[in-house]
XYZ file of C-alpha atoms in Angstrom:
573
model
C 0.209 3.109 5.675
C -3.320 1.518 5.477
C -5.998 -0.659 7.371
C -5.718 -4.503 6.358
C -4.231 -4.335 2.810
C -4.988 -0.803 1.402
C -2.427 0.511 -0.628
C -0.684 2.422 -3.162
C 0.261 2.008 -7.014
C 3.218 -0.029 -7.373
C 6.236 -0.942 -10.426
C 10.195 -1.238 -11.790
C 13.266 0.325 -13.212
C 14.984 -0.329 -16.027
C 17.268 -3.802 -16.744
C 20.310 -3.010 -19.442
C 21.573 0.766 -20.427
C 21.925 -0.994 -23.757
C 18.276 -1.211 -23.916
C 16.761 1.739 -22.728
C 18.734 3.528 -25.933
C 18.292 1.428 -28.522
C 14.417 1.373 -27.928
C 14.469 5.326 -26.567
C 14.368 6.190 -30.775
C 14.411 10.431 -30.223
C 14.640 10.954 -26.883
C 17.512 12.585 -24.919
C 20.670 10.763 -23.819
C 19.637 8.807 -21.088
C 21.548 9.582 -17.355
C 23.215 7.450 -14.895
C 21.031 6.366 -12.636
C 22.790 5.091 -10.044
C 23.320 8.194 -8.106
C 23.512 8.189 -4.340
C 19.946 8.225 -3.678
C 18.398 5.175 -1.945
C 14.772 5.860 -3.476
C 16.311 3.819 -6.153
C 18.096 0.867 -7.506
C 17.620 -0.980 -11.012
C 14.815 -3.021 -12.525
C 16.615 -7.218 -11.577
C 12.822 -8.833 -11.959
C 13.262 -8.981 -15.800
C 13.552 -12.508 -18.281
C 12.528 -12.549 -22.166
C 10.195 -14.541 -23.886
C 12.226 -13.876 -27.239
C 8.941 -13.438 -28.957
C 6.336 -11.221 -29.791
C 2.908 -11.854 -28.050
C 1.473 -14.924 -27.271
C -0.794 -16.952 -25.148
C -3.804 -16.248 -22.973
C -3.145 -15.735 -19.008
C -6.782 -15.890 -16.691
C -6.162 -13.313 -13.687
C -9.443 -13.525 -11.106
C -10.557 -12.718 -7.821
C -12.897 -12.317 -5.937
C -14.177 -8.858 -6.227
C -15.081 -7.165 -9.626
C -13.176 -3.472 -10.089
C -15.781 -0.451 -9.322
C -13.857 1.713 -11.489
C -10.538 1.118 -13.764
C -9.461 4.326 -13.989
C -7.001 6.003 -12.112
C -8.993 9.143 -10.997
C -11.246 6.988 -9.694
C -9.812 3.959 -8.381
C -9.813 2.978 -4.446
C -9.899 -1.281 -4.510
C -7.116 -3.678 -4.789
C -9.725 -4.978 -7.639
C -9.708 -1.916 -9.563
C -5.769 -1.988 -9.105
C -5.329 -4.846 -10.523
C -6.946 -3.815 -13.641
C -5.579 -0.089 -14.091
C -1.964 -1.719 -13.763
C -2.719 -3.695 -16.864
C -4.652 -0.618 -19.028
C -2.190 2.574 -17.656
C 1.105 3.142 -17.074
C 2.424 5.937 -14.640
C 5.042 8.678 -14.399
C 7.198 7.079 -12.297
C 6.390 3.537 -10.414
C 8.193 1.633 -7.014
C 9.326 -1.680 -7.625
C 9.667 -4.752 -4.977
C 12.353 -3.462 -2.956
C 10.005 0.113 -2.735
C 12.367 1.700 -5.555
C 11.622 4.307 -7.218
C 11.629 3.524 -10.964
C 10.678 5.733 -14.188
C 7.556 3.889 -16.692
C 6.578 7.458 -18.742
C 9.081 9.555 -17.867
C 13.118 9.068 -19.116
C 14.337 9.185 -15.622
C 12.911 9.357 -11.714
C 12.362 12.929 -10.776
C 15.386 13.480 -7.718
C 17.405 15.908 -6.463
C 20.430 14.155 -6.826
C 19.983 14.672 -11.050
C 18.773 18.503 -10.914
C 14.913 17.317 -11.592
C 13.846 18.696 -8.237
C 14.683 22.102 -7.540
C 14.032 25.022 -5.829
C 14.691 22.964 -2.371
C 12.254 20.865 -3.296
C 9.552 23.697 -4.751
C 10.018 22.484 -8.006
C 9.711 19.044 -10.185
C 10.849 18.739 -13.477
C 9.324 15.336 -15.310
C 11.187 14.195 -18.760
C 8.539 12.634 -20.691
C 10.020 9.963 -23.551
C 9.609 10.735 -26.617
C 7.716 7.646 -27.873
C 4.462 8.108 -25.486
C 1.358 6.990 -27.598
C -2.562 6.400 -26.004
C -3.897 3.078 -27.305
C -5.607 4.883 -30.479
C -2.451 5.806 -31.808
C -2.043 9.452 -30.494
C 0.940 11.011 -28.957
C 0.510 11.499 -25.220
C 1.238 14.918 -24.656
C 2.690 17.008 -21.513
C -0.477 18.497 -21.943
C -2.147 15.302 -20.704
C -0.459 15.064 -17.870
C -1.704 18.370 -16.650
C -5.144 17.900 -17.629
C -5.096 14.765 -15.573
C -4.485 17.135 -12.157
C -7.092 19.409 -12.880
C -9.023 16.902 -13.216
C -8.284 15.340 -10.376
C -8.615 18.626 -8.372
C -12.473 19.758 -9.752
C -15.021 18.722 -7.640
C -17.013 17.991 -10.009
C -15.071 15.099 -11.556
C -15.132 13.291 -8.241
C -12.527 11.860 -8.566
C -11.014 8.993 -5.706
C -7.883 10.605 -4.339
C -7.077 14.452 -4.215
C -5.106 15.102 -0.894
C -1.157 14.527 -1.858
C -2.229 16.179 -5.773
C -3.879 19.340 -3.857
C 0.177 20.489 -2.565
C 0.498 20.971 -6.599
C -0.323 24.839 -7.016
C -0.013 24.116 -10.836
C 1.727 22.911 -13.735
C 2.673 24.233 -16.880
C 4.221 22.688 -19.727
C 7.548 24.582 -21.383
C 7.010 21.971 -24.548
C 4.981 18.503 -25.428
C 7.759 16.545 -23.853
C 8.202 18.451 -20.178
C 6.011 18.829 -17.104
C 6.972 20.849 -14.711
C 4.988 20.768 -11.069
C 4.658 23.995 -9.252
C 4.472 23.082 -4.937
C 3.131 24.788 -2.749
C 5.897 24.011 -0.752
C 8.516 21.547 -0.644
C 6.819 18.201 -0.420
C 8.558 15.086 0.250
C 6.397 12.178 -0.657
C 6.373 14.326 -4.718
C 7.089 10.970 -6.181
C 3.485 9.673 -4.827
C 1.827 12.615 -6.487
C 2.984 12.621 -9.524
C 0.103 13.155 -11.871
C -0.992 10.533 -14.581
C -1.817 11.279 -17.965
C -5.589 11.524 -19.047
C -6.207 11.404 -23.025
C -8.258 15.418 -23.402
C -8.199 14.330 -27.259
C -10.775 12.058 -26.183
C -12.282 13.194 -22.790
C -12.208 16.867 -23.423
C -14.680 17.579 -25.002
C -16.586 15.951 -21.939
C -18.102 18.266 -18.754
C -15.956 16.883 -15.809
C -19.028 15.997 -14.241
C -20.018 13.440 -16.943
C -16.660 11.246 -16.516
C -17.840 8.853 -14.024
C -21.268 8.511 -15.836
C -19.583 6.960 -19.098
C -18.576 3.434 -18.941
C -15.885 4.132 -21.955
C -13.922 6.533 -19.456
C -15.166 5.227 -15.590
C -15.140 1.994 -15.766
C -14.440 -0.070 -18.942
C -11.942 3.341 -20.467
C -11.091 2.603 -24.193
C -7.936 4.605 -25.126
C -5.892 4.132 -21.833
C -1.378 4.395 -22.224
C -1.205 1.010 -20.521
C 0.602 -2.015 -21.894
C -2.548 -3.716 -22.288
C -5.937 -2.441 -23.899
C -9.649 -3.382 -24.002
C -11.540 -5.647 -25.972
C -14.334 -6.578 -24.470
C -15.878 -6.086 -21.475
C -18.727 -7.888 -19.412
C -19.876 -5.681 -16.705
C -19.603 -7.965 -13.400
C -17.950 -10.666 -14.681
C -14.602 -10.515 -16.608
C -12.413 -7.801 -18.674
C -10.730 -9.251 -21.493
C -7.536 -6.970 -22.716
C -5.385 -7.701 -25.858
C -2.166 -6.458 -25.822
C -1.343 -2.422 -26.369
C 1.097 -2.024 -29.444
C 2.034 1.414 -28.590
C 2.784 1.106 -25.237
C 6.367 1.994 -24.819
C 8.203 2.244 -20.895
C 11.588 2.568 -19.824
C 11.493 0.179 -17.841
C 9.213 -2.668 -18.548
C 10.293 -4.264 -21.940
C 6.351 -6.111 -22.836
C 3.135 -6.494 -23.511
C 4.004 -10.206 -24.494
C 0.581 -12.193 -23.464
C -1.459 -12.391 -26.196
C -5.021 -12.010 -24.154
C -5.353 -11.698 -20.853
C -8.772 -12.216 -19.584
C -9.508 -10.682 -15.892
C -12.196 -12.374 -13.979
C -14.430 -12.155 -10.806
C -15.567 -15.170 -8.480
C -18.856 -14.318 -6.002
C -16.504 -16.297 -3.150
C -12.496 -16.797 -2.256
C -14.435 -20.012 -2.022
C -15.545 -19.972 -5.681
C -11.938 -18.609 -7.270
C -10.127 -21.812 -4.580
C -12.380 -23.779 -6.951
C -12.069 -22.588 -9.708
C -7.999 -22.889 -9.266
C -7.776 -26.518 -8.510
C -10.147 -26.839 -12.108
C -7.595 -24.886 -13.853
C -9.529 -21.888 -15.331
C -6.936 -19.487 -13.651
C -3.616 -18.937 -13.608
C -3.225 -15.847 -10.807
C -4.652 -15.103 -7.917
C -4.242 -12.594 -5.172
C -5.522 -11.462 -1.704
C -5.057 -14.511 0.299
C -5.165 -14.218 3.684
C -3.165 -16.927 5.879
C -6.161 -18.243 7.417
C -6.958 -19.336 3.739
C -4.536 -21.353 2.840
C -6.295 -24.533 3.546
C -8.859 -23.999 1.034
C -5.978 -23.921 -1.991
C -5.169 -27.810 -1.467
C -4.690 -29.610 -3.351
C -3.591 -27.862 -5.934
C -2.152 -29.057 -9.880
C 0.731 -29.375 -10.609
C 0.101 -26.299 -12.394
C -0.161 -24.409 -9.818
C 2.563 -22.655 -7.328
C 1.452 -21.143 -3.967
C 3.665 -18.281 -4.094
C 4.483 -17.001 -0.152
C 6.708 -13.538 0.203
C 7.182 -10.742 2.905
C 4.754 -7.832 3.097
C 5.070 -4.502 4.410
C 2.256 -5.234 6.303
C 1.959 -6.491 10.352
C -0.598 -7.187 12.891
C -0.739 -5.337 15.815
C -1.835 -4.235 19.267
C -3.468 -0.529 19.518
C -3.680 0.822 22.949
C -7.025 3.624 23.092
C -4.334 6.319 24.835
C -7.317 8.111 25.435
C -8.600 6.222 28.585
C -6.566 6.613 31.961
C -5.234 2.994 32.752
C -3.201 3.746 29.388
C -1.239 6.835 30.118
C 0.638 5.467 32.291
C 3.800 4.019 30.034
C 4.908 1.298 32.335
C 0.943 -0.253 31.879
C 1.897 -0.012 28.032
C 5.496 -1.669 28.711
C 4.143 -4.287 31.203
C 1.790 -5.329 28.441
C 4.431 -5.757 25.803
C 6.637 -7.454 28.504
C 3.012 -10.085 29.190
C 3.079 -11.039 25.360
C 4.481 -13.990 24.205
C 4.924 -12.949 20.587
C 7.042 -15.685 19.893
C 4.918 -18.100 20.834
C 1.804 -16.600 19.086
C 3.840 -16.973 15.829
C 5.420 -20.880 17.058
C 1.436 -21.910 17.963
C -0.729 -20.049 15.966
C 0.744 -19.231 12.617
C 3.121 -22.545 13.071
C 6.162 -20.550 11.528
C 9.723 -22.402 12.150
C 11.469 -19.285 13.868
C 10.661 -15.849 15.044
C 11.985 -14.246 11.898
C 9.305 -12.443 10.896
C 7.921 -10.972 14.398
C 7.998 -7.314 13.900
C 9.713 -4.455 16.132
C 8.004 -1.544 14.468
C 5.665 0.339 12.028
C 8.006 0.593 9.184
C 9.230 -3.190 8.336
C 10.932 -3.926 5.541
C 11.891 -2.952 2.817
C 10.711 0.660 4.097
C 13.791 2.757 3.185
C 13.305 3.985 6.425
C 13.464 0.646 8.611
C 15.675 1.209 12.249
C 17.623 -1.615 12.140
C 18.707 -0.837 15.779
C 15.125 -0.697 17.262
C 15.048 -3.616 19.495
C 12.251 -4.224 22.456
C 12.594 -6.453 24.949
C 11.121 -10.243 25.023
C 8.327 -11.865 26.603
C 9.130 -11.775 30.430
C 5.400 -11.678 32.514
C 7.763 -12.013 36.071
C 8.728 -7.992 34.871
C 5.344 -7.655 33.796
C 3.814 -7.786 37.120
C 6.572 -5.547 38.487
C 5.812 -2.936 36.406
C 1.875 -3.462 36.725
C 2.856 -3.158 41.020
C 4.136 -0.213 40.369
C 1.689 1.466 39.192
C -1.103 0.144 41.883
C -2.324 -3.177 39.850
C -2.064 -5.972 42.933
C -3.260 -9.419 43.057
C -6.390 -10.129 44.658
C -6.696 -13.488 46.101
C -7.863 -15.422 42.650
C -4.610 -13.869 40.838
C -6.606 -11.581 38.740
C -5.486 -7.169 39.693
C -6.887 -5.043 41.537
C -6.342 -0.931 42.327
C -8.592 0.701 44.838
C -11.077 -2.275 44.718
C -11.341 -2.716 41.072
C -10.199 -5.361 38.785
C -8.161 -4.464 36.279
C -10.450 -5.515 32.701
C -10.248 -4.484 29.744
C -11.502 -5.021 26.169
C -10.353 -6.160 23.268
C -11.828 -5.741 19.932
C -10.803 -6.803 16.853
C -12.682 -7.723 13.100
C -14.726 -11.015 12.572
C -14.885 -13.658 9.532
C -11.103 -13.961 9.929
C -10.012 -17.434 12.028
C -6.623 -16.837 11.910
C -7.283 -13.543 13.629
C -9.421 -14.807 16.030
C -6.741 -17.367 17.212
C -4.347 -14.578 18.312
C -6.809 -12.408 20.269
C -7.691 -15.541 22.062
C -4.082 -15.580 22.769
C -3.496 -12.617 23.353
C -6.345 -12.814 26.405
C -4.665 -16.158 27.814
C -1.108 -14.030 27.754
C -2.824 -11.377 29.770
C -5.080 -13.331 31.963
C -1.956 -15.021 33.070
C -0.277 -11.505 34.185
C -4.036 -10.684 36.127
C -5.715 -8.902 33.648
C -9.381 -9.787 32.388
C -9.438 -9.555 28.898
C -13.245 -9.467 27.163
C -13.332 -9.809 23.518
C -15.533 -8.484 20.706
C -15.440 -9.508 16.923
C -16.753 -6.352 14.470
C -17.489 -7.126 10.346
C -15.332 -4.856 8.434
C -17.574 -2.118 8.063
C -18.171 -1.502 11.856
C -14.751 -2.438 12.595
C -13.276 0.267 10.382
C -16.433 2.524 9.983
C -15.682 6.270 9.919
C -16.948 8.513 13.497
C -19.984 9.546 12.206
C -21.239 5.969 11.304
C -20.468 4.838 14.466
C -17.333 3.112 13.156
C -15.278 1.596 16.971
C -11.832 2.313 15.793
C -13.185 6.081 15.355
C -15.138 6.295 18.044
C -12.777 4.978 20.185
C -14.979 2.752 21.718
C -12.287 0.075 22.832
C -9.540 -0.479 25.164
C -7.559 -2.936 22.943
C -7.584 -3.369 19.217
C -6.530 -6.053 17.173
C -5.550 -5.484 13.344
C -3.880 -5.277 10.937
C -1.780 -2.497 8.522
C 0.002 -2.583 5.168
C 2.514 0.040 4.102
C 2.649 1.644 0.419
C 6.192 2.805 -0.571
C 5.796 6.378 1.102
C 6.398 6.729 4.606
C 4.877 9.686 5.161
C 1.743 7.051 5.135
C 2.565 7.485 9.256
C 1.207 11.353 9.430
C -2.261 9.839 8.952
C -1.718 7.185 11.987
C -0.072 8.852 13.927
C 0.510 12.809 13.873
C -1.970 14.631 16.517
C -4.333 16.688 13.975
C -5.457 12.969 12.768
C -7.529 11.634 15.488
C -11.559 11.357 14.325
C -13.980 12.854 15.815
C -17.193 14.612 14.828
C -16.209 17.049 13.267
C -13.146 15.024 11.402
C -14.796 11.925 10.848
C -12.468 9.979 8.667
C -9.255 10.677 9.946
C -6.978 7.046 11.100
C -5.262 7.923 14.806
C -7.186 5.712 15.764
C -5.132 5.376 18.840
C -5.202 9.158 19.811
C -1.882 9.320 20.234
C -0.405 12.958 21.095
C 3.472 13.549 21.442
C 4.919 16.627 20.219
C 7.641 14.486 18.540
C 5.909 12.463 16.667
C 4.140 15.648 15.660
C 7.772 17.420 14.683
C 8.967 13.862 12.991
C 5.866 13.289 10.872
C 5.775 16.808 10.209
C 9.513 17.510 9.381
C 9.281 13.868 7.017
C 6.499 14.807 5.592
C 7.727 18.970 4.043
C 11.270 17.801 3.316
C 12.553 16.817 0.009
C 16.200 15.052 0.369
C 15.736 11.558 1.233
C 18.264 10.929 3.618
C 17.430 13.582 5.693
C 13.142 12.190 5.747
C 15.072 8.827 7.035
C 16.475 10.501 10.310
C 12.797 12.334 10.720
C 11.491 8.959 10.071
C 13.119 6.844 11.966
C 13.271 9.546 15.657
C 9.524 8.583 14.750
C 10.129 4.872 14.931
C 12.378 5.548 18.075
C 9.940 7.748 20.320
C 6.684 5.476 19.144
C 8.981 2.392 20.348
C 10.480 3.538 23.544
C 6.929 4.898 24.816
C 4.872 2.062 23.396
C 1.826 3.528 22.022
C 0.847 0.249 20.550
C 2.207 -2.854 20.369
C 3.674 -4.830 16.606
C 3.135 -8.752 16.309
C 4.515 -9.797 13.294
C 4.667 -8.902 9.925
C 2.509 -9.881 7.142
C 2.746 -12.567 4.362
C 1.533 -11.958 0.802
C 0.158 -15.225 -1.165
C -0.315 -15.334 -4.001
C -1.195 -18.565 -6.656
C 0.571 -18.145 -10.182
C 0.940 -20.941 -12.931
C 4.266 -22.102 -12.798
C 4.808 -21.608 -16.829
C 4.150 -17.982 -16.268
C 7.561 -15.869 -16.152
C 8.199 -12.946 -14.295
C 5.552 -12.589 -11.373
C 7.121 -10.964 -8.327
C 4.717 -10.071 -5.335
C 5.508 -6.730 -3.948
C 5.665 -5.657 -0.589
C 2.455 -3.314 -0.895
C 0.064 -6.139 -0.998
C -2.219 -4.232 -3.260
C 0.017 -4.427 -6.240
C 0.771 -7.757 -6.925
C 0.531 -6.682 -10.334
C 3.075 -4.386 -10.418
C 4.853 -5.136 -13.099
C 2.213 -6.886 -15.532
C 3.748 -5.871 -18.835
C 6.565 -7.701 -18.043
C 4.455 -11.346 -17.595
C 4.925 -13.938 -20.478
C 4.244 -17.402 -20.546
C 6.535 -20.139 -21.255
C 5.234 -23.024 -23.457
């Protein structure tokens, strides 16, 4: 779960067993993947172009990648390019099911690839993997990537999670064995990538970030496309990688792919309307009007996202330590009316009652909070000592009930929601002041005075975007994750301190069987909902603009991963 959209890499599984067997010459026979694990399911997106790579596609966004290498990638812009240039051992599809890409199967306890209670993870590589320069991809390349990731001199962007691996052994060139420090539930999100040791191994790790041909424009990669031309801060031109092989994907199917950056969202929208772009992502609902009118060659795809808008309490403040007050806030907000009047939704289907909305595999359908009931809200507030004055506002011991709500600037939809919350709470007798902050100030780390991190607010309105792995909740709700001067970049902004939540999140993190993990996370979800530690408002949507001739494009619920199956995109004539 990351603030406003940051997420992990995602992708998908196989189409037909017959295709896999005929395409994986020299591999061991494929097992039946339809085990009892809820983590896997069929790859049901693929349709075939029936011809060799052809057509030119322009993918564009309003920002340019900082790095095009999974060792250093951090943003949505980075991921849009790395998904084309790099393969992965295991990826996640649009249902959050794990699927094998470079592996012959997803490592699971059910198929014997997870052993010793989760302390041993076995990765079986396809036998036909090759780098874009034609050299074979070896088991040792995955071990090399992990060593680079854990070497401080490399400056890798994501080391936490991978640090749960104690060491890696490679008994043969097709087998990678991860020896974990302890059983680690989210291991599938931290399987090491491969790095081309034959091309990078003679450079000291400290030099990798300083080489354009490794950091920003890598020339030896293993994804469905490879770099043909790089223009700094402007574009990547990619060509099909004929050496790419995958257990799930079937392409590449495009003769040329161009990633192009535009300086602003308005410039990107103008390029779309002018026919210069085939695919664009990253739009928010308040920006939809800027897309009109689209030509007939483009369509807007709006699909559900595993992301949601919510209202955080600052639980360190004494007023919110009374559960009756938190419950009253929940009852005082007309969430369905908000959807109808602000988002112009036709119904209330986008309401979300928990922090793991579908397609999360730990979603708990039994959670259903009370609806809009301002009268009951006033009764609870009266029980907590907040009584109406002559002016209709609430007072306690002569002090008015005034709270400070903070949110992000530059988002007209969010501003309208904040104003609506202010009105709903005012109708209950609570005065709400509003302050808007730029993203850097709002989400800044503690030592830089970040509003959420330092806790200088009563209520906070913002969005969370979930990755497939529910362990993300640990960083947001475990009591050890409250930011401070000593730990400035932690993410428990609401200051949640609850031993039941801590126990459930710890069990989910250090337990491997997924059925047991589901039980742990649903205990967490139920406790979070019953204690009203925050108020989920509504689920977000994922917005893509796509050329009507483009096939197999499916938005991912992880909104940072819309290019999850880019290997299978193709243009119809």
